[in-house]
PDB file of C-alpha atoms in Angstrom:
ATOM      1  CA  MET A   5     113.925  81.473  69.353  1.00  0.00           C
ATOM      2  CA  ALA A   6     113.838  79.483  66.130  1.00  0.00           C
ATOM      3  CA  SER A   7     110.873  77.336  65.246  1.00  0.00           C
ATOM      4  CA  SER A   8     110.097  74.971  62.440  1.00  0.00           C
ATOM      5  CA  PHE A   9     106.656  73.949  61.288  1.00  0.00           C
ATOM      6  CA  ILE A  10     106.066  70.394  60.090  1.00  0.00           C
ATOM      7  CA  GLY A  11     102.356  70.150  59.481  1.00  0.00           C
ATOM      8  CA  SER A  12     100.808  70.903  62.864  1.00  0.00           C
ATOM      9  CA  THR A  13     103.798  69.786  64.925  1.00  0.00           C
ATOM     10  CA  GLY A  14     107.376  70.899  65.107  1.00  0.00           C
ATOM     11  CA  SER A  15     110.306  71.542  67.345  1.00  0.00           C
ATOM     12  CA  MET A  16     111.587  74.665  68.954  1.00  0.00           C
ATOM     13  CA  THR A  17     115.157  75.243  70.057  1.00  0.00           C
ATOM     14  CA  SER A  18     115.671  77.352  73.159  1.00  0.00           C
ATOM     15  CA  GLY A  19     119.185  77.574  74.494  1.00  0.00           C
ATOM     16  CA  PHE A  20     120.477  74.016  74.555  1.00  0.00           C
ATOM     17  CA  GLN A  21     117.216  72.116  74.683  1.00  0.00           C
ATOM     18  CA  ASN A  22     115.013  70.810  71.906  1.00  0.00           C
ATOM     19  CA  VAL A  23     111.315  71.141  72.674  1.00  0.00           C
ATOM     20  CA  ASN A  24     108.378  69.333  71.087  1.00  0.00           C
ATOM     21  CA  VAL A  25     105.700  71.799  70.120  1.00  0.00           C
ATOM     22  CA  ASN A  26     102.193  71.089  68.854  1.00  0.00           C
ATOM     23  CA  PHE A  27     100.899  74.240  67.161  1.00  0.00           C
ATOM     24  CA  ARG A  28      97.184  74.369  68.049  1.00  0.00           C
ATOM     25  CA  ASN A  29      97.293  77.815  66.555  1.00  0.00           C
ATOM     26  CA  ARG A  30     100.060  80.323  65.943  1.00  0.00           C
ATOM     27  CA  ASN A  31      99.316  82.329  69.096  1.00  0.00           C
ATOM     28  CA  ASN A  32      98.945  79.431  71.508  1.00  0.00           C
ATOM     29  CA  PRO A  33     101.366  76.561  70.896  1.00  0.00           C
ATOM     30  CA  MET A  34     101.179  73.483  73.136  1.00  0.00           C
ATOM     31  CA  PHE A  35     104.583  72.681  74.662  1.00  0.00           C
ATOM     32  CA  LEU A  36     105.147  69.032  75.562  1.00  0.00           C
ATOM     33  CA  CYS A  37     107.650  68.291  78.308  1.00  0.00           C
ATOM     34  CA  HIS A  38     109.917  65.247  78.579  1.00  0.00           C
ATOM     35  CA  CYS A  39     107.066  63.364  80.329  1.00  0.00           C
ATOM     36  CA  GLY A  40     104.795  63.916  77.324  1.00  0.00           C
ATOM     37  CA  VAL A  41     102.514  66.160  79.412  1.00  0.00           C
ATOM     38  CA  GLU A  42     101.559  69.654  78.289  1.00  0.00           C
ATOM     39  CA  ALA A  43     103.817  72.142  80.054  1.00  0.00           C
ATOM     40  CA  SER A  44     101.802  74.696  81.996  1.00  0.00           C
ATOM     41  CA  PHE A  45     102.216  78.463  81.673  1.00  0.00           C
ATOM     42  CA  SER A  46     103.484  80.422  84.647  1.00  0.00           C
ATOM     43  CA  ILE A  47     105.307  83.597  85.611  1.00  0.00           C
ATOM     44  CA  SER A  48     108.439  83.464  87.740  1.00  0.00           C
ATOM     45  CA  TRP A  49     108.645  85.776  90.725  1.00  0.00           C
ATOM     46  CA  THR A  50     112.029  84.663  92.040  1.00  0.00           C
ATOM     47  CA  ASP A  51     114.713  87.252  92.675  1.00  0.00           C
ATOM     48  CA  LYS A  52     116.748  85.834  89.761  1.00  0.00           C
ATOM     49  CA  ASN A  53     113.928  85.883  87.162  1.00  0.00           C
ATOM     50  CA  PRO A  54     111.215  88.310  88.295  1.00  0.00           C
ATOM     51  CA  GLY A  55     108.315  88.613  85.883  1.00  0.00           C
ATOM     52  CA  ARG A  56     109.644  86.139  83.314  1.00  0.00           C
ATOM     53  CA  LYS A  57     107.077  83.947  81.577  1.00  0.00           C
ATOM     54  CA  PHE A  58     107.788  80.257  81.150  1.00  0.00           C
ATOM     55  CA  ARG A  59     106.311  76.851  80.438  1.00  0.00           C
ATOM     56  CA  GLY A  60     107.176  74.085  82.898  1.00  0.00           C
ATOM     57  CA  CYS A  61     106.275  70.478  83.630  1.00  0.00           C
ATOM     58  CA  THR A  62     103.413  69.989  86.075  1.00  0.00           C
ATOM     59  CA  ASN A  63     105.231  66.928  87.488  1.00  0.00           C
ATOM     60  CA  TYR A  64     108.238  68.848  88.791  1.00  0.00           C
ATOM     61  CA  LYS A  65     107.168  68.343  92.435  1.00  0.00           C
ATOM     62  CA  ASP A  66     106.264  64.652  92.027  1.00  0.00           C
ATOM     63  CA  PRO A  67     109.324  62.676  93.234  1.00  0.00           C
ATOM     64  CA  SER A  68     108.343  59.600  91.227  1.00  0.00           C
ATOM     65  CA  ARG A  69     107.977  61.579  87.965  1.00  0.00           C
ATOM     66  CA  TYR A  70     110.287  64.496  88.647  1.00  0.00           C
ATOM     67  CA  CYS A  71     110.768  66.315  85.364  1.00  0.00           C
ATOM     68  CA  LYS A  72     113.059  69.319  85.032  1.00  0.00           C
ATOM     69  CA  PHE A  73     111.457  70.647  81.842  1.00  0.00           C
ATOM     70  CA  LEU A  74     111.382  74.439  81.683  1.00  0.00           C
ATOM     71  CA  ILE A  75     111.391  76.797  78.711  1.00  0.00           C
ATOM     72  CA  TRP A  76     111.522  80.560  79.039  1.00  0.00           C
ATOM     73  CA  LEU A  77     109.053  82.393  76.805  1.00  0.00           C
ATOM     74  CA  ASP A  78     110.705  85.787  77.012  1.00  0.00           C
ATOM     75  CA  PRO A  79     114.317  86.972  77.220  1.00  0.00           C
ATOM     76  CA  PRO A  80     116.108  87.565  80.518  1.00  0.00           C
ATOM     77  CA  LEU A  81     115.936  91.028  82.027  1.00  0.00           C
ATOM     78  CA  PRO A  82     118.727  93.313  80.786  1.00  0.00           C
ATOM     79  CA  SER A  83     120.529  94.052  84.069  1.00  0.00           C
ATOM     80  CA  GLU A  84     120.805  93.059  87.728  1.00  0.00           C
ATOM     81  CA  ASP A  85     119.517  96.506  88.732  1.00  0.00           C
ATOM     82  CA  TYR A  86     116.411  96.008  86.602  1.00  0.00           C
ATOM     83  CA  LYS A  87     115.892  92.496  88.055  1.00  0.00           C
ATOM     84  CA  ASN A  88     116.216  93.875  91.579  1.00  0.00           C
ATOM     85  CA  LEU A  89     113.785  96.709  90.836  1.00  0.00           C
ATOM     86  CA  MET A  90     111.201  94.310  89.337  1.00  0.00           C
ATOM     87  CA  TYR A  91     111.544  91.931  92.296  1.00  0.00           C
ATOM     88  CA  GLN A  92     111.240  94.746  94.867  1.00  0.00           C
ATOM     89  CA  MET A  93     108.166  96.105  93.069  1.00  0.00           C
ATOM     90  CA  HIS A  94     106.636  92.622  93.119  1.00  0.00           C
ATOM     91  CA  LEU A  95     107.337  92.277  96.858  1.00  0.00           C
ATOM     92  CA  ALA A  96     105.766  95.695  97.450  1.00  0.00           C
ATOM     93  CA  LEU A  97     102.698  94.706  95.436  1.00  0.00           C
ATOM     94  CA  VAL A  98     102.367  91.421  97.341  1.00  0.00           C
ATOM     95  CA  GLY A  99     102.784  93.331 100.610  1.00  0.00           C
ATOM     96  CA  MET A 100     100.028  95.751  99.598  1.00  0.00           C
ATOM     97  CA  ALA A 101      97.753  92.852  98.657  1.00  0.00           C
ATOM     98  CA  ASP A 102      98.423  91.201 102.017  1.00  0.00           C
ATOM     99  CA  GLY A 103      97.803  94.499 103.804  1.00  0.00           C
ATOM    100  CA  ASN A 104      94.585  94.953 101.842  1.00  0.00           C
ATOM    101  CA  ALA A 105      93.424  91.449 102.819  1.00  0.00           C
ATOM    102  CA  GLN A 106      94.144  92.231 106.479  1.00  0.00           C
ATOM    103  CA  LEU A 107      92.228  95.510 106.254  1.00  0.00           C
ATOM    104  CA  GLU A 108      89.303  93.730 104.617  1.00  0.00           C
ATOM    105  CA  GLN A 109      89.266  91.236 107.510  1.00  0.00           C
ATOM    106  CA  VAL A 110      89.343  94.095 110.036  1.00  0.00           C
ATOM    107  CA  ASN A 111      86.423  95.678 108.148  1.00  0.00           C
ATOM    108  CA  VAL A 112      84.454  92.399 108.276  1.00  0.00           C
ATOM    109  CA  ASP A 113      85.141  92.069 112.018  1.00  0.00           C
ATOM    110  CA  GLN A 114      84.120  95.677 112.689  1.00  0.00           C
ATOM    111  CA  ASN A 115      80.920  95.254 110.659  1.00  0.00           C
ATOM    112  CA  ARG A 116      80.041  92.164 112.722  1.00  0.00           C
ATOM    113  CA  ARG A 117      80.596  94.116 115.945  1.00  0.00           C
ATOM    114  CA  LEU A 118      78.534  97.013 114.623  1.00  0.00           C
ATOM    115  CA  MET A 119      75.646  94.700 113.699  1.00  0.00           C
ATOM    116  CA  LEU A 120      75.808  93.089 117.149  1.00  0.00           C
ATOM    117  CA  MET A 121      75.787  96.523 118.819  1.00  0.00           C
ATOM    118  CA  MET A 122      72.808  97.595 116.696  1.00  0.00           C
ATOM    119  CA  LYS A 123      70.907  94.421 117.641  1.00  0.00           C
ATOM    120  CA  LEU A 124      71.673  94.967 121.329  1.00  0.00           C
ATOM    121  CA  MET A 125      70.602  98.603 121.039  1.00  0.00           C
ATOM    122  CA  PHE A 126      67.328  97.522 119.392  1.00  0.00           C
ATOM    123  CA  ILE A 127      66.710  95.029 122.207  1.00  0.00           C
ATOM    124  CA  MET A 128      67.405  97.722 124.829  1.00  0.00           C
ATOM    125  CA  VAL A 129      65.016 100.165 123.129  1.00  0.00           C
ATOM    126  CA  MET A 130      62.318  97.475 122.939  1.00  0.00           C
ATOM    127  CA  LEU A 131      62.789  96.602 126.631  1.00  0.00           C
ATOM    128  CA  PHE A 132      62.595 100.285 127.537  1.00  0.00           C
ATOM    129  CA  ALA A 133      59.392 100.624 125.475  1.00  0.00           C
ATOM    130  CA  VAL A 134      57.883  97.582 127.213  1.00  0.00           C
ATOM    131  CA  MET A 135      58.812  99.071 130.605  1.00  0.00           C
ATOM    132  CA  LEU A 136      57.177 102.406 129.697  1.00  0.00           C
ATOM    133  CA  VAL A 137      54.011 100.704 128.481  1.00  0.00           C
ATOM    134  CA  THR A 138      53.893  98.510 131.596  1.00  0.00           C
ATOM    135  CA  GLU A 139      54.434 101.504 133.887  1.00  0.00           C
ATOM    136  CA  THR A 140      51.767 103.500 132.050  1.00  0.00           C
ATOM    137  CA  VAL A 141      49.287 100.627 132.365  1.00  0.00           C
ATOM    138  CA  LEU A 142      50.042 100.289 136.093  1.00  0.00           C
ATOM    139  CA  LEU A 143      49.602 104.040 136.650  1.00  0.00           C
ATOM    140  CA  VAL A 144      46.298 104.037 134.776  1.00  0.00           C
ATOM    141  CA  LYS A 145      44.999 101.215 137.004  1.00  0.00           C
ATOM    142  CA  LEU A 146      45.764 103.190 140.141  1.00  0.00           C
TER     143      LEU A 146
END
């Protein structure tokens, strides 16, 4: 990816598109899309581009301002097998995260039940103690 510095602004050529870049600093350039808005950073997790970093317009879902600006920040993956492996690993990771969230919810539900059972057990013990005291008092009076 070629870049040219003109003061603090410049242009960057990526593929066939010319991109306006404002160099805030060398490590964090600000990419401006065709709308003039700063393009946001994201990572693609599609099956065609798993794990690829890009900058894209934040207005791409707005039908009135639909902007197709997208610039890849890293090269494409070297082979279809590698893409498939990356995508499958991502799906597995997402599946594990979903499974973990479900297990955490089960844990929360079980803890609630346990606390309820402990409260009920405490109430039963207290009622039993009251019954014993009452019975003892009645026996003493006789």
